[in-house]
CSV table of C-alpha atoms in Angstrom, one decimal:
chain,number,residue,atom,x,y,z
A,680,UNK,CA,26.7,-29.8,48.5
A,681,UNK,CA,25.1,-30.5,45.3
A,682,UNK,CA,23.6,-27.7,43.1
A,683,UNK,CA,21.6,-27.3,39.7
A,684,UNK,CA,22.3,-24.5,37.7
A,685,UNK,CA,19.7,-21.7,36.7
A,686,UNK,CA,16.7,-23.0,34.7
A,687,UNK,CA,17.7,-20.9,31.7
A,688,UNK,CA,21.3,-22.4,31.8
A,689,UNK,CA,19.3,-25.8,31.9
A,690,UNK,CA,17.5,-25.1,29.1
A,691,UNK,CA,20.2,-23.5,27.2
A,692,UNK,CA,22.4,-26.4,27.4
A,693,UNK,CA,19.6,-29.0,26.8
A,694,UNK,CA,19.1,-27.1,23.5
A,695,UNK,CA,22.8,-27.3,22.9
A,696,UNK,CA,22.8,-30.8,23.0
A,697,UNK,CA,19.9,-31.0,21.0
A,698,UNK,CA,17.9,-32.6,24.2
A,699,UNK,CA,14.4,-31.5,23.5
A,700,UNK,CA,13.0,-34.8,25.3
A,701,UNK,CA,14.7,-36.8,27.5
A,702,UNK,CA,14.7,-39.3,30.2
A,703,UNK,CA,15.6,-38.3,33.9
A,704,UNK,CA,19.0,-40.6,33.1
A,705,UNK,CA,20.2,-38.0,29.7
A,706,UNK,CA,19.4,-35.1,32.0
A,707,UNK,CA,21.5,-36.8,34.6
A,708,UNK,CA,24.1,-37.3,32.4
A,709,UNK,CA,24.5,-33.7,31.0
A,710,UNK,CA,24.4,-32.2,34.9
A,711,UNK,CA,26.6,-34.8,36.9
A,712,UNK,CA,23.6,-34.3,39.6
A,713,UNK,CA,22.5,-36.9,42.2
A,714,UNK,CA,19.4,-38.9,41.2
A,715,UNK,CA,17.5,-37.1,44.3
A,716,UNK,CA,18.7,-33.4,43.3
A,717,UNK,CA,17.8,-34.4,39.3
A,718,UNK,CA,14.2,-35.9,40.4
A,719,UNK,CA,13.4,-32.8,42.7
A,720,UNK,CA,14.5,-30.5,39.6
A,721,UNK,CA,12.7,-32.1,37.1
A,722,UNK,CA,9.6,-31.8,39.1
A,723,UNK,CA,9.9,-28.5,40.2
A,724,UNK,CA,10.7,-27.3,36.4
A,725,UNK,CA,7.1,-29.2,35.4
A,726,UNK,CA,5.5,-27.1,38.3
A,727,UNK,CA,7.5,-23.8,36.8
A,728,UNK,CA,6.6,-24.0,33.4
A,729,UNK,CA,10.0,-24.7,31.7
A,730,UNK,CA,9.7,-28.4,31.5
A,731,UNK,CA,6.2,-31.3,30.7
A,732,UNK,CA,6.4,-34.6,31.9
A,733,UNK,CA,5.0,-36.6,29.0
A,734,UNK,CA,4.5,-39.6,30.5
A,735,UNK,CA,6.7,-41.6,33.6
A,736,UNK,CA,10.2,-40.9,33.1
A,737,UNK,CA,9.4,-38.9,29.9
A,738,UNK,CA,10.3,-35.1,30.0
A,739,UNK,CA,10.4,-32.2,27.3
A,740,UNK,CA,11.2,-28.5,27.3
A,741,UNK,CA,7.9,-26.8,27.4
A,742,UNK,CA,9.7,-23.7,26.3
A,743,UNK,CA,11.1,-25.2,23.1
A,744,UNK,CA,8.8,-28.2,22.7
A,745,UNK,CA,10.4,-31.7,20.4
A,746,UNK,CA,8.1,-31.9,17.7
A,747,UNK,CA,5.5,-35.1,17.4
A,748,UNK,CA,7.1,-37.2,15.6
A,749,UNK,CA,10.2,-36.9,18.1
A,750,UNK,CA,8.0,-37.4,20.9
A,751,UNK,CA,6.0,-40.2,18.8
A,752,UNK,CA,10.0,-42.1,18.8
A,753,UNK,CA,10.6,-41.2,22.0
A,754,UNK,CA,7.3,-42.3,24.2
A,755,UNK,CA,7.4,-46.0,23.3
A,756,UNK,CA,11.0,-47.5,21.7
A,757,UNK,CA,12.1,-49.0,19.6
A,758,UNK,CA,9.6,-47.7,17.4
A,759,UNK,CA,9.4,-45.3,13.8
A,760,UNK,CA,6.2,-43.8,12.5
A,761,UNK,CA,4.4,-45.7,9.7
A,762,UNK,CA,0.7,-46.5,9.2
A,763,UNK,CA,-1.7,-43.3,8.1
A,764,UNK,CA,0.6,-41.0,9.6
A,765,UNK,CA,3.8,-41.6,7.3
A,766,UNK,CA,1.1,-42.2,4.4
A,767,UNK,CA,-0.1,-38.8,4.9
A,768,UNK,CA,3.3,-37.2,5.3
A,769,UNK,CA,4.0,-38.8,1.8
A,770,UNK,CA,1.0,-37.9,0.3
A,771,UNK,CA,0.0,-41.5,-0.1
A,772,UNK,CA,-3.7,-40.9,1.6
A,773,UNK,CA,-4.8,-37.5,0.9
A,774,UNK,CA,-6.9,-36.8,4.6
A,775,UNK,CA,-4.9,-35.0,7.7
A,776,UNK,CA,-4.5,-37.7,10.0
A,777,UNK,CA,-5.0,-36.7,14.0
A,778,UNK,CA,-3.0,-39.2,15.6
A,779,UNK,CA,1.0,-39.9,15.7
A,780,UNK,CA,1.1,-43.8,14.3
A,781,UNK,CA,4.0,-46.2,14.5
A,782,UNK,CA,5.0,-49.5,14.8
A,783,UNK,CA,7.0,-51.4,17.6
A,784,UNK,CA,8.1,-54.9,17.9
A,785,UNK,CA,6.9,-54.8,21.8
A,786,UNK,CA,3.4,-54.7,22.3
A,787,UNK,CA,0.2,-52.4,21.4
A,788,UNK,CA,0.0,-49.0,23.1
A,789,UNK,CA,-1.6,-45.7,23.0
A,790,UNK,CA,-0.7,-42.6,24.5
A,791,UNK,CA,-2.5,-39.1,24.9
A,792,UNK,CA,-0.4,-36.2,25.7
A,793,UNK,CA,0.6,-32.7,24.2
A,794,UNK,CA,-3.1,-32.8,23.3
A,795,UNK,CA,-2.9,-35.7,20.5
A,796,UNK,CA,-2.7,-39.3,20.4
A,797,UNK,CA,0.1,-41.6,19.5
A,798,UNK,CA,-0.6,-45.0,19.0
A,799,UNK,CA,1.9,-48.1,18.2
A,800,UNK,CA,1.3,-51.3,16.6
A,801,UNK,CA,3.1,-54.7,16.8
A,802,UNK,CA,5.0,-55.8,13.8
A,803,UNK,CA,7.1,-58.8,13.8
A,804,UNK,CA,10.7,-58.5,14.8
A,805,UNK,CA,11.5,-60.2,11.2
A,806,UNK,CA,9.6,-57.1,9.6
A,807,UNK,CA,10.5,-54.4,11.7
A,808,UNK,CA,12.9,-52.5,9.1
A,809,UNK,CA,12.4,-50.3,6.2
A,810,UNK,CA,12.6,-46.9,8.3
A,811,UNK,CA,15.4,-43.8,7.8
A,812,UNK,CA,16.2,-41.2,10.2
A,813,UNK,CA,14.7,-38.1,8.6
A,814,UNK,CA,16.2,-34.4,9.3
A,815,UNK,CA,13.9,-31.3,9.5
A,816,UNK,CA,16.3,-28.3,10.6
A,817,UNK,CA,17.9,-29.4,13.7
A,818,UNK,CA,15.1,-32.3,14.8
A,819,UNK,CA,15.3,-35.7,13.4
A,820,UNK,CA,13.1,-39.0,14.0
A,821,UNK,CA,13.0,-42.4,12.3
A,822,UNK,CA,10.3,-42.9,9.8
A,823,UNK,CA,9.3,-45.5,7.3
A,824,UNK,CA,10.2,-45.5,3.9
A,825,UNK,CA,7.1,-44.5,2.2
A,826,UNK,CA,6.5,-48.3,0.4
A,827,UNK,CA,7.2,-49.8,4.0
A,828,UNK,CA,4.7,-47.4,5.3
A,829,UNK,CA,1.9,-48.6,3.0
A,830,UNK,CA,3.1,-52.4,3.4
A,831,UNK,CA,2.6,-52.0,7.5
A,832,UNK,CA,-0.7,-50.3,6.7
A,833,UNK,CA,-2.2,-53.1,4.5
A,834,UNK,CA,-0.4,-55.7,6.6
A,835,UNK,CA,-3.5,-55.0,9.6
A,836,UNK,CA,-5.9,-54.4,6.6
A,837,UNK,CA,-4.8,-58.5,6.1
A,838,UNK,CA,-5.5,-58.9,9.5
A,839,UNK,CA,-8.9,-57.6,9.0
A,840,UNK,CA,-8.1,-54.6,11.7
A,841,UNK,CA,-9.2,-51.8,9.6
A,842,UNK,CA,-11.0,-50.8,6.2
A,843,UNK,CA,-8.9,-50.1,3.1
A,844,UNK,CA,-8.5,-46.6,2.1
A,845,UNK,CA,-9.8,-46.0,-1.4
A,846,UNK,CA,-7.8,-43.1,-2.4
A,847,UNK,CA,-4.6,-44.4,-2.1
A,848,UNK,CA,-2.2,-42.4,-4.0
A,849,UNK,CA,0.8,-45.3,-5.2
A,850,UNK,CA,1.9,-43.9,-8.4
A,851,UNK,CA,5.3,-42.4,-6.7
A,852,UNK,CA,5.8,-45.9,-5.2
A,853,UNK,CA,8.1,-48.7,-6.3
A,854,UNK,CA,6.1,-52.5,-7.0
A,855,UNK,CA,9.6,-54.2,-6.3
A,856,UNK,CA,10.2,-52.5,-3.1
A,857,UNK,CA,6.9,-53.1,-2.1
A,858,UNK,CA,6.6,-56.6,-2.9
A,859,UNK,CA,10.3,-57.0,-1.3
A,860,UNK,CA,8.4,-55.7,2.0
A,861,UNK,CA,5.2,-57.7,2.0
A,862,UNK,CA,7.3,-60.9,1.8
A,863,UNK,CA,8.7,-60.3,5.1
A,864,UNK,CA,5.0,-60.7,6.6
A,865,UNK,CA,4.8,-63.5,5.1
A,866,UNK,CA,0.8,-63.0,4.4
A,867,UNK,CA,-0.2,-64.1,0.9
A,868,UNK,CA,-2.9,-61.4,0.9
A,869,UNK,CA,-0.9,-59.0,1.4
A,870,UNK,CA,1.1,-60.0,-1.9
A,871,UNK,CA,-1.9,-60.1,-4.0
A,872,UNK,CA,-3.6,-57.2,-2.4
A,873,UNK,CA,0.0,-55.1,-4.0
A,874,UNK,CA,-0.8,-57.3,-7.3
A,875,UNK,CA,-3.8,-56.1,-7.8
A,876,UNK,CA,-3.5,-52.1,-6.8
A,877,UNK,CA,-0.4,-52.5,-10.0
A,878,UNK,CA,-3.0,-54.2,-12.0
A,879,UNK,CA,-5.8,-51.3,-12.5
């Protein structure tokens, strides 16, 4: 006979281990429990209130929720934030932004839940670097270094999927790194595009 413990020790040892999101498989893990026991508790805890299922095979501690930019790591991997998201977090675009962006190497995808959107791009494998796990008290997630950021941004401006921002703030950024970026796209607009933002 197989048994769970008490919701609170669930939750108590989930925040222990710094488990704010998980797949059925971590919970498993922690609790030694039968995939059938495990898949009936998880789904009773969404109905109770102490757990949200994100998405299929995605859950998170209602009571102590991961913040976005875990979840935006966690919903779709490998992937690290970048785009208008990480250029706001820098300061690098001055508007709030109201969707969790990042890239991927697998393919396009957009997700609503927790009441926002989080949306990933394809980069190529050969460009998929440049990110660092960044700490914020006791929650960490992988985003781009701020000049990869803005490189992954223009990158899709190249490709003529979006407008360029006009009040983009580069005077904390490094040309070098940048350029060092753009050259793994291999996109010559992308390298005079960073040319000519160094030569106003």
């Amino acid at each position: 006979m197989y048994t769970l413990p008490k919701p609170l020790l669930v939750r108590e040892e989930l925040l222990n281990r710094g488990l704010r999101i998980f797949t059925p498989l971590e919970f498993g893990r922690v609790f030694q429990v039968q995939p059938y026991i495990n898949k009936y508790f998880l789904e009773k805890q969404v109905d109770e209130g102490l757990l949200e299922r994100l998405k299929q095979g995605i859950y998170a501690l209602k009571t102590d929720p991961p913040s976005e930019e875990e979840i935006a790591n966690k919903l779709y991997a490998p992937s690290y934030i970048s785009f208008e998201y990480a250029l706001a977090h820098y300061s690098i675009i001055p508007e709030m932004v109201y969707e969790v962006t990042s890239a991927t190497t697998k393919p396009t995808r957009l997700f609503s839940t927790s009441n926002l959107a989080y949306s990933y791009r394809t980069i190529k494998k050969e460009a998929y670097t440049g990110y660092r796990l960044e700490k914020v008290g006791e929650r960490q997630y992988l985003i781009a270094d701020p000049e990869k950021a803005l490189v992954d941004y223009l990158y899709f401006w190249a490709l003529g999927k979006h407008s360029l921002n006009d009040r983009l703030n580069i005077s904390s950024l490094k040309k070098e790194k940048l350029l060092e970026y753009a050259k793994l796209y291999n996109r010559k607009k992308l390298i005079v595009e960073i040319e000519r933002m160094y030569d106003h």
